[in-house]
Short mmCIF file of N, CA and C in Angstrom, two decimals:
data_model
loop_
_atom_site.label_atom_id
_atom_site.label_comp_id
_atom_site.label_asym_id
_atom_site.label_seq_id
_atom_site.Cartn_x
_atom_site.Cartn_y
_atom_site.Cartn_z
N UNK A 206 18.62 -6.29 -68.85
CA UNK A 206 18.32 -4.31 -68.71
C UNK A 206 17.75 -3.91 -68.16
N UNK A 207 16.24 -4.50 -68.55
CA UNK A 207 14.60 -4.35 -69.17
C UNK A 207 14.67 -4.34 -67.18
N UNK A 208 14.70 -4.93 -66.39
CA UNK A 208 14.40 -5.09 -65.62
C UNK A 208 15.02 -3.45 -64.60
N UNK A 209 16.34 -3.01 -64.48
CA UNK A 209 16.77 -1.98 -64.67
C UNK A 209 16.07 -0.21 -64.70
N UNK A 210 15.43 -1.03 -66.20
CA UNK A 210 14.78 0.35 -66.60
C UNK A 210 13.42 0.51 -66.22
N UNK A 211 12.97 -0.73 -65.63
CA UNK A 211 11.72 -0.42 -64.45
C UNK A 211 11.33 0.16 -63.16
N UNK A 212 12.74 -0.66 -62.28
CA UNK A 212 13.02 0.63 -61.12
C UNK A 212 14.22 1.04 -61.73
N UNK A 213 13.89 2.85 -61.21
CA UNK A 213 15.80 3.34 -61.51
C UNK A 213 15.51 3.38 -60.34
N UNK A 214 14.99 3.34 -59.52
CA UNK A 214 15.66 4.14 -57.43
C UNK A 214 15.66 2.55 -57.41
N UNK A 215 15.67 3.01 -56.27
CA UNK A 215 16.45 2.57 -54.97
C UNK A 215 15.11 2.11 -54.00
N UNK A 216 15.33 0.89 -53.52
CA UNK A 216 13.11 1.30 -53.10
C UNK A 216 14.14 2.25 -51.98
N UNK A 217 14.76 2.78 -51.08
CA UNK A 217 14.43 3.72 -50.05
C UNK A 217 13.87 5.29 -50.84
N UNK A 218 14.54 5.48 -51.76
CA UNK A 218 14.25 6.76 -52.92
C UNK A 218 13.01 6.51 -53.37
N UNK A 219 12.28 5.37 -53.31
CA UNK A 219 10.90 5.39 -53.78
C UNK A 219 9.65 5.74 -52.63
N UNK A 220 10.69 4.93 -51.71
CA UNK A 220 9.84 5.39 -50.38
C UNK A 220 9.61 7.41 -50.01
N UNK A 221 10.83 7.83 -49.96
CA UNK A 221 10.80 9.14 -49.90
C UNK A 221 10.10 9.99 -51.04
N UNK A 222 10.05 9.47 -52.88
CA UNK A 222 9.29 10.46 -53.11
C UNK A 222 7.70 10.11 -53.17
N UNK A 223 7.01 9.17 -52.53
CA UNK A 223 6.19 8.70 -52.40
C UNK A 223 4.86 9.66 -51.97
N UNK A 224 5.38 10.56 -50.84
CA UNK A 224 4.54 11.40 -50.18
C UNK A 224 4.95 12.83 -49.94
N UNK A 225 4.35 13.91 -50.82
CA UNK A 225 4.65 15.05 -50.98
C UNK A 225 4.43 15.48 -49.47
N UNK A 226 5.77 16.61 -48.79
CA UNK A 226 5.80 16.98 -47.99
C UNK A 226 5.51 17.83 -47.66
N UNK A 227 4.37 18.50 -46.56
CA UNK A 227 3.27 19.41 -46.03
C UNK A 227 4.04 20.52 -45.77
N UNK A 228 3.33 21.69 -45.57
CA UNK A 228 3.72 22.26 -44.00
C UNK A 228 4.02 21.99 -42.70
N UNK A 229 1.71 21.05 -42.92
CA UNK A 229 2.11 20.32 -41.12
C UNK A 229 2.67 19.17 -41.12
N UNK A 230 2.95 18.57 -41.60
CA UNK A 230 4.29 17.60 -41.74
C UNK A 230 5.03 18.53 -41.43
N UNK A 231 5.79 19.50 -42.18
CA UNK A 231 6.74 20.21 -41.48
C UNK A 231 7.03 20.68 -40.01
N UNK A 232 5.67 21.29 -39.19
CA UNK A 232 5.68 22.05 -38.59
C UNK A 232 5.96 20.58 -37.22
N UNK A 233 5.04 19.82 -37.54
CA UNK A 233 4.92 18.73 -36.69
C UNK A 233 5.75 17.87 -36.60
N UNK A 234 6.85 17.64 -37.46
CA UNK A 234 8.18 17.47 -37.15
C UNK A 234 9.28 17.99 -36.11
N UNK A 235 9.59 19.35 -36.80
CA UNK A 235 9.46 20.21 -35.54
C UNK A 235 9.18 20.29 -33.93
N UNK A 236 8.62 20.22 -33.97
CA UNK A 236 7.40 20.23 -33.07
C UNK A 236 8.04 19.00 -32.07
N UNK A 237 8.16 18.09 -33.38
CA UNK A 237 8.30 16.55 -32.52
C UNK A 237 9.64 16.89 -31.79
N UNK A 238 10.96 17.93 -33.17
CA UNK A 238 12.04 17.50 -32.20
C UNK A 238 12.38 17.99 -31.23
N UNK A 239 11.85 19.80 -31.09
CA UNK A 239 11.34 20.27 -30.23
C UNK A 239 10.79 19.59 -28.78
N UNK A 240 10.15 18.57 -28.94
CA UNK A 240 9.40 18.22 -27.90
C UNK A 240 10.40 16.41 -27.17
N UNK A 241 11.13 16.56 -28.01
CA UNK A 241 12.01 15.57 -27.98
C UNK A 241 13.80 15.68 -26.99
N UNK A 242 13.93 17.14 -27.71
CA UNK A 242 14.81 18.22 -26.86
C UNK A 242 14.55 18.57 -25.49
N UNK A 243 13.38 18.50 -25.63
CA UNK A 243 12.71 19.00 -23.82
C UNK A 243 12.85 18.29 -22.65
N UNK A 244 12.17 16.82 -23.62
CA UNK A 244 12.82 15.92 -23.16
C UNK A 244 13.20 15.20 -22.11
N UNK A 245 14.30 15.98 -23.37
CA UNK A 245 16.37 15.28 -22.80
C UNK A 245 16.95 16.28 -21.53
N UNK A 246 16.22 17.13 -21.96
CA UNK A 246 17.06 18.50 -20.63
C UNK A 246 16.61 18.05 -19.72
N UNK A 247 15.17 17.51 -19.43
CA UNK A 247 14.04 17.41 -18.00
C UNK A 247 14.92 16.52 -17.69
N UNK A 248 14.78 15.21 -18.91
CA UNK A 248 15.14 13.88 -17.81
C UNK A 248 16.85 14.24 -17.23
N UNK A 249 17.98 15.24 -18.14
CA UNK A 249 19.27 15.50 -17.25
C UNK A 249 19.48 16.48 -15.94
N UNK A 250 17.75 17.36 -16.05
CA UNK A 250 17.87 17.28 -14.73
C UNK A 250 17.69 17.24 -13.43
N UNK A 251 16.46 16.05 -13.65
CA UNK A 251 16.00 14.94 -12.33
C UNK A 251 17.28 14.18 -12.08
N UNK A 252 18.23 13.60 -13.51
CA UNK A 252 19.50 12.90 -13.22
C UNK A 252 20.25 13.74 -11.37
N UNK A 253 20.04 15.18 -12.32
CA UNK A 253 20.99 15.75 -11.56
C UNK A 253 21.02 16.47 -10.06
N UNK A 254 19.28 15.90 -9.98
CA UNK A 254 19.17 16.48 -8.93
C UNK A 254 18.36 15.36 -8.08
N UNK A 255 19.02 13.97 -8.42
CA UNK A 255 18.39 12.95 -7.91
C UNK A 255 20.14 12.32 -7.40
N UNK A 256 21.68 13.32 -7.83
CA UNK A 256 22.60 13.28 -7.36
C UNK A 256 22.74 13.42 -5.88
N UNK A 257 23.64 12.89 -4.56
CA UNK A 257 23.52 13.27 -3.48
C UNK A 257 24.00 14.51 -2.98
N UNK A 258 25.07 14.86 -4.29
CA UNK A 258 26.31 16.52 -4.05
C UNK A 258 25.25 17.28 -3.91
N UNK A 259 24.72 17.44 -4.92
CA UNK A 259 23.52 17.85 -5.77
C UNK A 259 22.38 18.16 -4.54
N UNK A 260 21.32 17.29 -3.46
CA UNK A 260 21.10 17.24 -2.63
C UNK A 260 21.22 18.06 -1.37
N UNK A 261 22.91 17.53 -1.02
CA UNK A 261 23.02 18.70 0.00
C UNK A 261 23.29 19.65 -0.22
N UNK A 262 23.36 20.35 -1.06
CA UNK A 262 24.12 21.33 -1.80
C UNK A 262 22.91 22.23 -2.25
N UNK A 263 21.68 21.68 -2.02
CA UNK A 263 21.00 22.73 -2.30
C UNK A 263 20.39 23.13 -0.16
N UNK A 264 20.17 21.71 -0.15
CA UNK A 264 19.78 21.37 1.34
C UNK A 264 20.09 22.40 2.33
N UNK A 265 21.89 22.48 1.85
CA UNK A 265 23.47 23.53 2.72
C UNK A 265 23.09 25.16 2.36
N UNK A 266 22.43 25.05 1.05
CA UNK A 266 22.37 26.88 0.35
C UNK A 266 20.76 26.79 1.47
N UNK A 267 19.67 26.77 0.94
CA UNK A 267 18.21 27.15 2.10
C UNK A 267 18.26 27.04 3.91
N UNK A 268 19.35 26.16 4.31
CA UNK A 268 20.17 26.07 5.17
C UNK A 268 20.17 27.66 5.96
N UNK A 269 21.39 27.73 4.75
CA UNK A 269 22.04 29.26 4.46
C UNK A 269 21.17 29.93 4.76
N UNK A 270 20.29 30.19 3.71
CA UNK A 270 19.85 31.37 3.52
C UNK A 270 18.43 31.35 4.20
N UNK A 271 17.76 30.51 5.57
CA UNK A 271 17.12 31.01 6.32
C UNK A 271 18.16 31.80 7.59
N UNK A 272 18.84 31.04 7.97
CA UNK A 272 20.07 31.75 8.94
C UNK A 272 20.25 33.16 8.43
N UNK A 273 20.47 33.74 7.62
CA UNK A 273 20.68 35.11 6.91
C UNK A 273 19.56 35.69 7.05
N UNK A 274 18.58 34.71 6.52
CA UNK A 274 16.83 35.68 7.07
C UNK A 274 16.86 36.51 8.37
N UNK A 275 16.54 35.21 9.04
CA UNK A 275 16.37 35.03 9.79
C UNK A 275 17.35 36.31 11.31
N UNK A 276 18.90 36.29 10.69
CA UNK A 276 19.29 37.21 11.77
C UNK A 276 19.35 39.04 11.43
N UNK A 277 18.69 39.15 9.68
CA UNK A 277 18.13 40.55 9.70
C UNK A 277 16.89 40.82 9.82
N UNK A 278 15.82 40.19 9.85
CA UNK A 278 14.44 40.15 10.16
C UNK A 278 14.77 40.96 11.41
N UNK A 279 15.88 40.25 12.64
CA UNK A 279 15.73 40.96 13.61
C UNK A 279 16.25 42.07 13.89
N UNK A 280 17.42 42.63 12.91
CA UNK A 280 17.64 43.80 12.45
C UNK A 280 16.77 45.45 12.11
N UNK A 281 15.30 44.35 10.97
CA UNK A 281 15.60 44.82 10.40
C UNK A 281 13.92 45.94 11.29
N UNK A 282 14.06 47.70 11.14
CA UNK A 282 13.01 48.43 11.82
C UNK A 282 12.03 49.01 10.62
N UNK A 283 10.87 48.89 11.59
CA UNK A 283 9.31 49.10 11.50
C UNK A 283 9.70 50.79 10.92
N UNK A 284 9.96 51.38 9.96
CA UNK A 284 10.00 52.67 9.66
C UNK A 284 8.79 53.58 9.93
N UNK A 285 7.99 53.00 9.54
CA UNK A 285 6.06 53.26 9.44
C UNK A 285 5.67 54.29 10.41
N UNK A 286 6.44 53.39 11.58
CA UNK A 286 5.29 53.91 13.16
C UNK A 286 6.20 55.11 13.21
N UNK A 287 7.13 55.64 12.35
CA UNK A 287 7.87 56.05 13.30
C UNK A 287 7.68 58.05 12.61
N UNK A 288 7.35 57.68 11.45
CA UNK A 288 7.39 58.52 10.25
C UNK A 288 5.97 58.97 10.23
N UNK A 289 5.28 60.08 10.99
CA UNK A 289 4.44 60.72 10.88
C UNK A 289 4.16 61.74 10.45
#
């Protein structure tokens, strides 16, 4: 029983209580978590962009957008020269 008296905490609890947590530690932990979250989102976006379906959709929308823009530019009238 004497040994229990000398070691009232388990090893994990002893490690937690050794170092006091400061403001800088809390800020660093929050920044680390935020960074990890952002890295995870970037990874998901990269994976999505590498999918053939996504690449095909992007190409299709860009191509259709060019056709629409080109057809509208032919119908545009420059009113700055007609107004005097």
